[in-house]
Coordinates of C-alpha atoms in Angstrom, one line a residue:
Chain A
M1 CA 57.0 145.6 187.0
S2 CA 57.0 146.0 190.8
F3 CA 59.9 145.0 193.0
I4 CA 58.0 142.1 194.4
E5 CA 57.2 140.7 190.9
K6 CA 60.8 141.2 189.8
L7 CA 62.0 139.4 192.9
K8 CA 59.6 136.5 192.3
N9 CA 60.8 136.2 188.7
A10 CA 64.4 136.2 189.8
W11 CA 63.7 133.5 192.4
V12 CA 62.5 131.3 189.6
S13 CA 64.7 132.2 186.7
N14 CA 68.0 131.9 188.7
N15 CA 66.6 129.1 190.9
S16 CA 68.0 131.1 193.8
L17 CA 67.1 132.8 197.1
L18 CA 70.7 134.1 197.3
C19 CA 71.4 137.8 197.4
I20 CA 74.9 139.2 197.3
G21 CA 75.6 142.1 199.6
L22 CA 77.9 144.6 197.9
D23 CA 80.0 145.9 200.9
P24 CA 83.1 147.1 199.1
D25 CA 85.8 147.5 201.7
T26 CA 88.8 148.8 199.7
E27 CA 91.2 147.5 202.4
K28 CA 90.1 144.0 201.6
F29 CA 90.4 144.3 197.8
P30 CA 92.9 142.2 195.9
D31 CA 96.2 143.7 195.0
L32 CA 95.2 144.4 191.4
F33 CA 92.9 147.2 192.6
K34 CA 95.5 148.9 194.8
T35 CA 96.8 151.2 192.0
M36 CA 93.4 152.6 191.2
A37 CA 91.7 155.6 192.8
K38 CA 89.3 154.4 195.5
P39 CA 86.0 155.3 193.8
E40 CA 87.3 153.7 190.5
A41 CA 88.4 150.6 192.4
V42 CA 85.0 150.3 194.1
F43 CA 83.1 150.2 190.9
A44 CA 85.6 147.9 189.1
F45 CA 85.5 145.4 192.0
N46 CA 81.7 145.4 192.1
K47 CA 81.4 145.0 188.4
A48 CA 83.7 141.9 188.5
I49 CA 81.6 140.4 191.3
I50 CA 78.4 141.1 189.5
D51 CA 79.6 139.7 186.2
A52 CA 80.7 136.5 187.9
T53 CA 77.5 135.9 189.9
H54 CA 74.5 137.4 188.0
D55 CA 73.1 134.0 187.1
L56 CA 73.2 132.8 190.7
V57 CA 71.3 135.4 192.6
C58 CA 67.8 136.8 193.2
A59 CA 69.1 140.3 194.1
Y60 CA 72.1 142.5 194.8
K61 CA 72.2 144.5 198.0
P62 CA 74.7 147.4 198.0
Q63 CA 75.4 148.7 201.5
I64 CA 75.5 152.5 201.2
A65 CA 77.7 153.0 204.2
Y66 CA 80.7 151.5 202.4
F67 CA 80.3 154.0 199.6
S68 CA 79.6 157.0 201.8
A69 CA 82.6 156.5 204.0
E70 CA 84.8 156.6 200.9
A71 CA 83.0 159.6 199.2
A72 CA 82.2 157.0 196.5
E73 CA 78.6 158.0 195.7
T74 CA 79.4 158.0 192.1
S75 CA 80.6 154.4 192.3
L76 CA 77.2 153.5 193.9
E77 CA 75.4 155.2 191.0
Q78 CA 77.6 153.3 188.5
T79 CA 77.1 150.0 190.3
I80 CA 73.3 150.2 190.3
A81 CA 73.2 151.6 186.7
Y82 CA 75.4 148.7 185.6
I83 CA 73.1 146.1 187.1
K84 CA 70.1 147.8 185.6
T85 CA 71.7 147.9 182.1
Q86 CA 73.3 144.5 182.0
Y87 CA 71.1 142.4 184.2
P88 CA 67.8 144.3 184.4
H89 CA 65.9 141.2 185.7
I90 CA 67.9 141.3 188.9
P91 CA 66.4 143.7 191.5
V92 CA 68.7 146.0 193.5
I93 CA 68.1 146.5 197.2
L94 CA 69.8 149.6 198.7
D95 CA 70.8 148.8 202.2
A96 CA 70.6 152.2 203.9
K97 CA 68.4 151.7 207.0
R98 CA 67.0 155.2 206.8
G99 CA 64.4 156.5 209.1
D100 CA 63.2 160.1 209.8
I101 CA 60.1 162.3 210.1
G102 CA 57.9 162.7 207.1
S103 CA 59.4 165.6 205.2
T104 CA 63.0 164.3 205.7
A105 CA 61.9 160.8 204.9
Q106 CA 60.7 162.1 201.5
K107 CA 64.3 163.2 200.8
Y108 CA 65.6 159.8 201.8
A109 CA 63.1 158.1 199.6
A110 CA 64.2 160.4 196.7
E111 CA 67.8 159.4 197.5
A112 CA 67.1 155.7 197.2
F113 CA 64.4 155.6 194.5
E114 CA 65.2 158.6 192.3
R115 CA 68.9 159.3 192.6
Y116 CA 70.1 155.7 192.9
Q117 CA 67.1 154.1 191.2
A118 CA 67.0 151.2 193.7
D119 CA 64.2 148.7 193.5
A120 CA 63.9 148.5 197.2
V121 CA 65.4 150.1 200.3
T122 CA 65.9 149.1 204.0
V123 CA 64.1 151.3 206.5
N124 CA 64.3 151.6 210.3
P125 CA 60.8 151.6 211.8
Y126 CA 61.5 153.3 215.1
L127 CA 59.8 156.5 214.0
G128 CA 56.6 154.8 213.0
L129 CA 54.0 155.2 210.2
D130 CA 54.6 158.7 208.9
S131 CA 58.4 157.9 208.6
I132 CA 57.5 154.9 206.5
T133 CA 54.8 156.2 204.2
P134 CA 57.1 158.3 202.0
F135 CA 58.9 155.1 201.0
T136 CA 55.8 152.9 200.5
A137 CA 54.3 155.7 198.5
Y138 CA 56.6 154.5 195.7
R139 CA 54.2 151.6 195.0
E140 CA 56.4 149.8 192.5
R141 CA 59.4 149.8 194.9
G142 CA 60.0 147.7 198.0
T143 CA 60.3 149.0 201.6
I144 CA 62.1 146.5 203.7
L145 CA 61.6 147.2 207.4
L146 CA 64.0 146.2 210.2
C147 CA 62.3 143.6 212.4
R148 CA 64.8 141.3 214.1
T149 CA 68.4 141.9 213.2
S150 CA 71.2 139.4 213.5
N151 CA 73.6 141.3 215.8
S152 CA 74.2 140.7 219.5
G153 CA 72.9 144.2 220.5
A154 CA 69.6 143.6 218.8
A155 CA 68.2 142.1 222.0
D156 CA 68.6 145.5 223.8
L157 CA 65.3 146.7 222.4
Q158 CA 64.0 144.2 219.8
D159 CA 63.4 141.4 222.4
L160 CA 61.8 143.6 225.0
S161 CA 58.3 142.3 225.9
V162 CA 55.4 144.4 224.8
D163 CA 51.9 143.2 225.5
G164 CA 53.3 139.8 226.2
I165 CA 55.3 139.5 222.9
P166 CA 58.7 140.7 221.9
L167 CA 59.0 144.1 220.3
Y168 CA 60.2 142.6 217.0
Q169 CA 56.9 140.6 216.7
K170 CA 55.0 143.8 217.4
V171 CA 56.9 145.4 214.5
A172 CA 55.9 142.5 212.3
I173 CA 52.3 142.7 213.3
T174 CA 52.2 146.5 212.8
A175 CA 53.9 146.2 209.4
R176 CA 51.3 143.6 208.4
D177 CA 48.2 145.5 209.7
H178 CA 49.1 149.2 209.4
W179 CA 52.2 149.9 207.4
N180 CA 51.7 147.7 204.3
S181 CA 48.6 149.3 202.6
H182 CA 50.3 149.1 199.2
N183 CA 51.6 145.5 199.6
N184 CA 55.2 146.5 199.1
C185 CA 56.6 146.0 202.6
L186 CA 59.1 143.3 203.5
L187 CA 61.0 142.6 206.7
V188 CA 64.6 142.2 207.7
V189 CA 65.0 139.1 209.8
G190 CA 68.5 138.0 210.8
A191 CA 69.7 134.5 210.1
T192 CA 71.1 133.8 213.5
W193 CA 67.9 133.0 215.3
P194 CA 65.7 130.5 213.3
E195 CA 63.1 130.2 216.1
Q196 CA 62.5 133.9 215.9
M197 CA 62.2 133.7 212.2
A198 CA 59.7 130.9 212.4
A199 CA 57.5 133.0 214.8
I200 CA 57.6 136.0 212.4
R201 CA 56.7 133.8 209.4
Q202 CA 53.6 132.6 211.4
L203 CA 52.6 136.2 211.9
V204 CA 53.0 137.7 208.4
G205 CA 52.1 135.0 205.9
D206 CA 54.0 135.2 202.6
M207 CA 55.6 138.6 203.2
P208 CA 59.2 138.2 202.0
F209 CA 62.2 138.4 204.4
L210 CA 65.6 139.9 203.7
V211 CA 68.0 137.7 205.7
P212 CA 71.4 139.1 206.3
G213 CA 74.0 137.2 208.4
V214 CA 74.8 134.2 206.2
G215 CA 78.4 133.3 205.8
A216 CA 80.8 135.6 207.6
Q217 CA 78.1 136.3 210.3
G218 CA 77.7 132.5 210.8
G219 CA 74.1 131.8 210.3
D220 CA 73.0 128.1 210.0
V221 CA 71.6 128.0 206.4
N222 CA 69.6 124.8 206.9
A223 CA 67.7 125.7 210.1
M224 CA 67.2 129.3 208.8
V225 CA 65.7 128.2 205.5
K226 CA 63.3 125.7 207.1
A227 CA 62.2 128.3 209.6
G228 CA 61.7 131.1 207.1
K229 CA 60.5 129.7 203.8
T230 CA 57.0 130.1 202.6
A231 CA 54.8 127.2 201.5
D232 CA 56.1 127.4 198.0
G233 CA 59.7 127.2 199.1
N234 CA 60.4 130.8 198.5
G235 CA 59.9 134.0 200.6
L236 CA 63.5 134.6 201.4
I237 CA 66.3 136.9 200.2
I238 CA 69.3 135.4 201.8
S239 CA 72.2 137.8 201.8
S240 CA 75.8 137.1 202.0
S241 CA 78.5 139.7 201.7
R242 CA 82.0 139.2 203.0
A243 CA 82.0 135.4 202.6
V244 CA 81.4 135.9 198.8
L245 CA 83.3 139.2 198.1
Y246 CA 86.5 138.3 199.9
A247 CA 86.6 134.5 199.2
S248 CA 90.0 135.2 197.7
N249 CA 92.2 138.2 197.7
G250 CA 94.2 137.0 194.7
D251 CA 93.6 137.6 191.0
D252 CA 91.0 134.8 191.1
F253 CA 88.7 136.7 193.5
A254 CA 85.8 136.8 191.1
Q255 CA 85.9 133.0 190.4
A256 CA 86.3 132.4 194.1
A257 CA 83.3 134.6 194.7
R258 CA 81.3 132.6 192.2
A259 CA 82.3 129.3 193.8
V260 CA 81.1 130.5 197.2
A261 CA 77.9 131.8 195.7
L262 CA 77.3 128.5 193.9
S263 CA 77.8 126.6 197.1
L264 CA 75.5 128.9 199.1
R265 CA 72.8 128.7 196.5
Q266 CA 73.1 124.9 196.6
Q267 CA 73.0 124.7 200.4
I268 CA 69.8 126.9 200.3
N269 CA 68.2 124.8 197.6
V270 CA 68.9 121.6 199.4
A271 CA 67.3 123.1 202.6
R272 CA 64.2 124.3 200.8
A273 CA 63.6 121.2 198.7
Chain B
M1 CA 88.0 169.9 223.1
S2 CA 85.1 167.4 223.2
F3 CA 81.7 168.0 221.7
I4 CA 80.1 168.3 225.1
E5 CA 82.6 170.9 226.2
K6 CA 82.3 172.8 222.9
L7 CA 78.5 172.8 223.3
K8 CA 78.7 174.1 226.9
N9 CA 81.0 176.9 225.8
A10 CA 78.6 177.9 223.0
W11 CA 75.6 177.9 225.3
V12 CA 77.4 180.5 227.4
S13 CA 79.3 182.5 224.8
N14 CA 76.2 183.0 222.6
N15 CA 73.8 182.9 225.5
S16 CA 71.8 180.5 223.4
L17 CA 70.2 177.1 223.4
L18 CA 69.1 177.6 219.8
C19 CA 70.4 175.3 217.0
I20 CA 69.7 176.0 213.4
G21 CA 68.8 173.0 211.3
L22 CA 70.3 173.3 207.8
D23 CA 67.7 171.5 205.7
P24 CA 68.4 173.1 202.3
D25 CA 65.4 172.6 200.1
T26 CA 66.3 174.1 196.8
E27 CA 62.6 174.5 195.8
K28 CA 62.2 176.9 198.7
F29 CA 65.2 179.0 198.0
P30 CA 64.9 182.7 197.1
D31 CA 65.0 183.6 193.4
L32 CA 68.6 184.8 193.5
F33 CA 69.7 181.2 193.8
K34 CA 67.7 179.9 190.9
T35 CA 70.4 180.6 188.3
M36 CA 73.0 178.5 190.2
A37 CA 73.7 174.8 189.8
K38 CA 71.9 173.0 192.7
P39 CA 75.0 172.0 194.7
E40 CA 76.5 175.5 194.3
A41 CA 73.2 177.0 195.4
V42 CA 73.0 174.8 198.5
F43 CA 76.4 175.9 199.8
A44 CA 75.8 179.6 199.0
F45 CA 72.4 179.5 200.8
N46 CA 73.8 177.7 203.9
K47 CA 76.8 180.2 204.0
A48 CA 74.4 183.2 204.0
I49 CA 72.3 181.7 206.8
I50 CA 75.4 180.8 208.8
D51 CA 77.0 184.2 208.4
A52 CA 73.7 185.9 209.5
T53 CA 73.2 183.8 212.6
H54 CA 76.5 182.5 214.0
D55 CA 76.4 184.7 217.1
L56 CA 72.9 183.5 218.0
V57 CA 73.2 179.7 218.1
C58 CA 74.8 176.9 220.2
A59 CA 75.1 174.6 217.2
Y60 CA 74.3 174.0 213.5
K61 CA 72.6 170.8 212.4
P62 CA 72.8 169.9 208.7
Q63 CA 70.3 167.3 207.7
I64 CA 72.1 164.9 205.4
A65 CA 69.0 163.7 203.5
Y66 CA 68.6 167.1 201.9
F67 CA 72.1 166.9 200.5
S68 CA 71.9 163.2 199.5
A69 CA 68.7 163.6 197.6
E70 CA 70.4 166.3 195.5
A71 CA 73.7 164.5 195.0
A72 CA 75.2 167.5 197.0
E73 CA 77.6 165.7 199.3
T74 CA 80.3 168.2 198.3
S75 CA 78.0 171.1 199.5
L76 CA 77.7 169.3 202.8
E77 CA 81.5 169.0 203.1
Q78 CA 81.8 172.7 202.2
T79 CA 79.2 173.7 204.7
I80 CA 80.7 171.9 207.6
A81 CA 84.3 173.0 206.6
Y82 CA 83.0 176.6 206.4
I83 CA 81.6 176.5 209.9
K84 CA 84.8 174.9 211.3
T85 CA 87.0 177.5 209.6
Q86 CA 85.0 180.7 210.2
Y87 CA 83.2 179.8 213.5
P88 CA 85.2 177.0 215.0
H89 CA 83.6 177.5 218.5
I90 CA 80.1 176.4 217.1
P91 CA 79.7 172.6 217.1
V92 CA 78.2 170.9 214.1
I93 CA 75.7 168.1 214.5
L94 CA 75.2 165.9 211.5
D95 CA 71.6 164.7 211.5
A96 CA 71.8 161.4 209.8
K97 CA 69.9 158.9 212.1
R98 CA 72.2 156.1 211.1
G99 CA 72.0 152.6 212.6
D100 CA 73.4 149.3 211.5
I101 CA 75.4 146.3 212.8
G102 CA 78.9 146.9 214.0
S103 CA 81.1 146.6 210.9
T104 CA 78.7 148.7 208.9
A105 CA 78.2 151.2 211.8
Q106 CA 82.0 151.7 211.7
K107 CA 81.6 152.9 208.1
Y108 CA 78.8 155.3 209.1
A109 CA 80.9 156.6 212.0
A110 CA 83.7 157.2 209.5
E111 CA 81.2 159.0 207.2
A112 CA 80.1 161.4 210.0
F113 CA 83.3 161.9 211.9
E114 CA 86.1 161.5 209.4
R115 CA 84.7 162.4 206.0
Y116 CA 82.4 165.2 207.2
Q117 CA 84.2 166.0 210.4
A118 CA 81.0 166.5 212.3
D119 CA 81.3 167.1 216.1
A120 CA 78.2 164.9 216.7
V121 CA 75.8 162.6 214.8
T122 CA 72.3 161.4 215.4
V123 CA 71.9 157.6 215.7
N124 CA 68.9 155.3 215.7
P125 CA 69.1 152.9 218.7
Y126 CA 66.9 150.1 217.3
L127 CA 69.9 147.8 216.8
G128 CA 71.3 148.1 220.3
L129 CA 74.7 148.4 221.9
D130 CA 77.0 147.0 219.2
S131 CA 75.4 149.4 216.6
I132 CA 76.1 152.4 218.9
T133 CA 79.7 151.5 220.1
P134 CA 81.4 152.4 216.8
F135 CA 80.1 156.0 217.2
T136 CA 80.7 156.4 220.9
A137 CA 84.3 155.0 220.4
Y138 CA 85.0 158.5 219.0
R139 CA 85.2 159.8 222.5
E140 CA 85.6 163.5 221.7
R141 CA 82.5 163.4 219.4
G142 CA 78.9 163.2 220.4
T143 CA 76.4 160.4 219.8
I144 CA 72.8 161.6 219.9
L145 CA 70.4 158.7 220.2
L146 CA 66.8 158.9 219.1
C147 CA 64.6 158.6 222.2
R148 CA 61.2 160.2 221.7
T149 CA 60.7 161.9 218.3
S150 CA 58.2 164.7 217.5
N151 CA 56.3 163.1 214.7
S152 CA 52.8 161.6 214.9
G153 CA 54.0 158.1 214.0
A154 CA 56.5 158.0 216.9
A155 CA 53.7 156.6 219.1
D156 CA 53.6 153.4 217.0
L157 CA 56.7 151.9 218.7
Q158 CA 58.2 154.5 221.1
D159 CA 55.1 154.7 223.4
L160 CA 54.6 151.0 223.7
S161 CA 54.7 149.8 227.3
V162 CA 57.7 147.8 228.3
D163 CA 58.0 146.6 231.9
G164 CA 55.4 149.2 232.8
I165 CA 57.2 152.1 231.2
P166 CA 57.1 153.4 227.6
L167 CA 59.8 152.2 225.3
Y168 CA 61.3 155.6 224.9
Q169 CA 61.9 155.7 228.6
K170 CA 63.5 152.3 228.4
V171 CA 65.8 153.8 225.7
A172 CA 66.7 156.7 228.0
I173 CA 67.5 154.3 230.9
T174 CA 69.5 152.0 228.7
A175 CA 71.4 154.9 227.2
R176 CA 72.2 156.1 230.8
D177 CA 73.2 152.7 232.2
H178 CA 74.7 150.8 229.3
W179 CA 75.4 152.8 226.2
N180 CA 77.1 155.9 227.7
S181 CA 80.4 154.5 229.0
H182 CA 82.4 157.4 227.5
N183 CA 79.9 160.1 228.7
N184 CA 79.4 161.3 225.1
C185 CA 75.8 160.3 224.6
L186 CA 72.8 162.7 224.2
L187 CA 69.2 162.1 223.4
V188 CA 66.8 163.3 220.7
V189 CA 63.6 164.4 222.5
G190 CA 60.9 166.1 220.4
A191 CA 59.4 169.4 221.4
T192 CA 55.8 168.5 221.0
W193 CA 55.4 166.5 224.2
P194 CA 56.7 168.5 227.2
E195 CA 55.4 165.9 229.8
Q196 CA 57.4 163.2 228.1
M197 CA 60.5 165.4 228.1
A198 CA 60.1 166.1 231.8
A199 CA 59.9 162.3 232.5
I200 CA 63.1 161.7 230.5
R201 CA 64.9 164.6 232.2
Q202 CA 64.0 162.9 235.6
L203 CA 65.7 159.7 234.3
V204 CA 68.9 160.9 232.8
G205 CA 70.1 163.8 235.0
D206 CA 72.1 166.4 233.0
M207 CA 72.4 164.5 229.7
P208 CA 71.8 167.1 227.0
F209 CA 68.7 166.8 224.7
L210 CA 68.6 167.6 221.0
V211 CA 65.1 169.0 220.6
P212 CA 63.8 169.2 217.0
G213 CA 60.3 170.4 216.2
V214 CA 60.4 174.1 217.2
G215 CA 58.9 176.5 214.8
A216 CA 57.4 174.9 211.7
Q217 CA 56.7 171.8 213.6
G218 CA 54.8 173.8 216.2
G219 CA 56.3 173.0 219.5
D220 CA 55.4 175.3 222.5
V221 CA 58.8 176.8 223.5
N222 CA 57.8 177.8 227.0
A223 CA 56.4 174.5 228.2
M224 CA 59.2 172.6 226.4
V225 CA 62.1 174.6 228.0
K226 CA 60.6 174.4 231.5
A227 CA 60.2 170.6 231.0
G228 CA 63.6 169.9 229.6
K229 CA 66.1 172.4 231.1
T230 CA 68.7 171.2 233.6
A231 CA 69.2 172.9 237.0
D232 CA 71.6 175.4 235.6
G233 CA 69.1 176.4 232.9
N234 CA 71.0 174.7 230.0
G235 CA 70.8 171.0 228.8
L236 CA 69.0 171.7 225.6
I237 CA 69.9 172.1 221.9
I238 CA 66.6 173.4 220.5
S239 CA 66.6 173.1 216.8
S240 CA 64.6 175.1 214.3
S241 CA 64.9 174.6 210.5
R242 CA 62.2 175.8 208.2
A243 CA 60.9 178.6 210.3
V244 CA 64.4 180.2 210.2
L245 CA 65.6 179.2 206.8
Y246 CA 62.5 180.2 204.9
A247 CA 61.4 183.1 206.9
S248 CA 61.5 185.1 203.6
N249 CA 62.0 184.0 200.1
G250 CA 63.1 187.5 199.0
D251 CA 66.6 189.0 198.8
D252 CA 66.2 189.7 202.6
F253 CA 66.1 186.0 203.4
A254 CA 69.3 186.1 205.6
Q255 CA 68.1 189.1 207.6
A256 CA 64.7 187.5 208.0
A257 CA 66.4 184.3 209.2
R258 CA 68.4 186.3 211.7
A259 CA 65.2 188.0 213.0
V260 CA 63.5 184.7 213.6
A261 CA 66.6 183.3 215.2
L262 CA 66.8 186.3 217.5
S263 CA 63.2 185.9 218.4
L264 CA 63.5 182.2 219.1
R265 CA 66.6 182.7 221.2
Q266 CA 64.8 185.4 223.2
Q267 CA 61.7 183.2 223.7
I268 CA 63.9 180.4 225.0
N269 CA 65.9 182.7 227.3
V270 CA 62.7 184.1 228.8
A271 CA 61.5 180.6 229.4
R272 CA 64.7 179.4 231.1
A273 CA 65.3 182.5 233.2

């Protein structure tokens, strides 16, 4: 089953557009993890979060930087393998924002899709078509291209005017017309700017969006969902990380994470009703 | 000593603008490595190349994708530690092309500068200032921003016209005026388009360029050096990977790599004389 099909099934079966971003920051872990070695703690924390939320999400999104900084690649392998074994209907998006020339991009695609067995990966489009093709060549996997990100610096380049439209819209149009020949591209569109999301939705039809920036990054769920949903009320993978993961730093962290995830799913479902 | 100072010293002491890109592709290794486990072979191969060329280069540039795809992070740690122990005057550039929002970029900066102890790292500028600051905050290290890359797809976005100039020139100007407050930014400028390199040199003064695409990627050394050198005949880190690493797949691979490196250094030195 392709990533897109798996995603669509998870939207329905869990009645959820919510994705939980797995950004395991050991400094924010509850005390009960402090006695473990870091890589061991990272997997144990992720496992607890996943077990507490697997019926509430349409995807998990591990952020590879949090693993790489701690030399915890093994924990990332374990985390993804755990989801695939225990909850195989939930797709895994590796948030890596890779981007390089073709021969190197092949190695990054192998990292994401063969080593880690991710269902999809985020990719930076600045190097253009031949940097993207090695990812989209994995036809059953998803390639999620940065379009308009949620951070303040995004405006530096992404909002520059190109042929009378902002660069991020040019990226959306190029993805639609030139980079998506296998129908396995998606776009990253930040939650903080609903009017920009609405403009991108106009351009790309039903292409799904990965939407980071909900929760700790302060996106307005209601405006964002209305701006980005497709006609059938889906089309979004709305990712929250810190607000869920670190809802409590006590022994109840997993239940607290579940409560936040339930609330976010509900807010999203009200907004898309 | 800062990365830039270390680089300037290596330009002089080895009379070289040549950088060797360490892209260890185990499938291209000589037969004598075939009996080793892959991570062990990767380090042994790199070590042989480094020992054979350390007096001919101004930098080494390991490409992290080749290590990540093989689960060979330990080999990357060993490779960089080996250079720093044996040849501490040669700076190490980690080619990783990272780019993410601030809190995640901090983790990527920790990966490059703390875990791997690289002297500099390549960064993708698509997310703007707050994605770059976590790298430049390491004032003694170098942040090498993608500007105009050497691949065919680069034109998709980098050549788009913004305010009457191509986007890659806008990146160069923004790097010069807004991203380089600690004077530790450099630019990636591909070797395949000398006229673009000359235009960027005009814009950014003496800011050094990392120039991939020499050798296997077919850049014309003479035109490129004349287009990119600074007034003192330096200013360039000219990187060659496959043409050096895989000059021979026999037992003489290290001597063959040295011969190619000698030839490239000489071509570059003739062109900048």
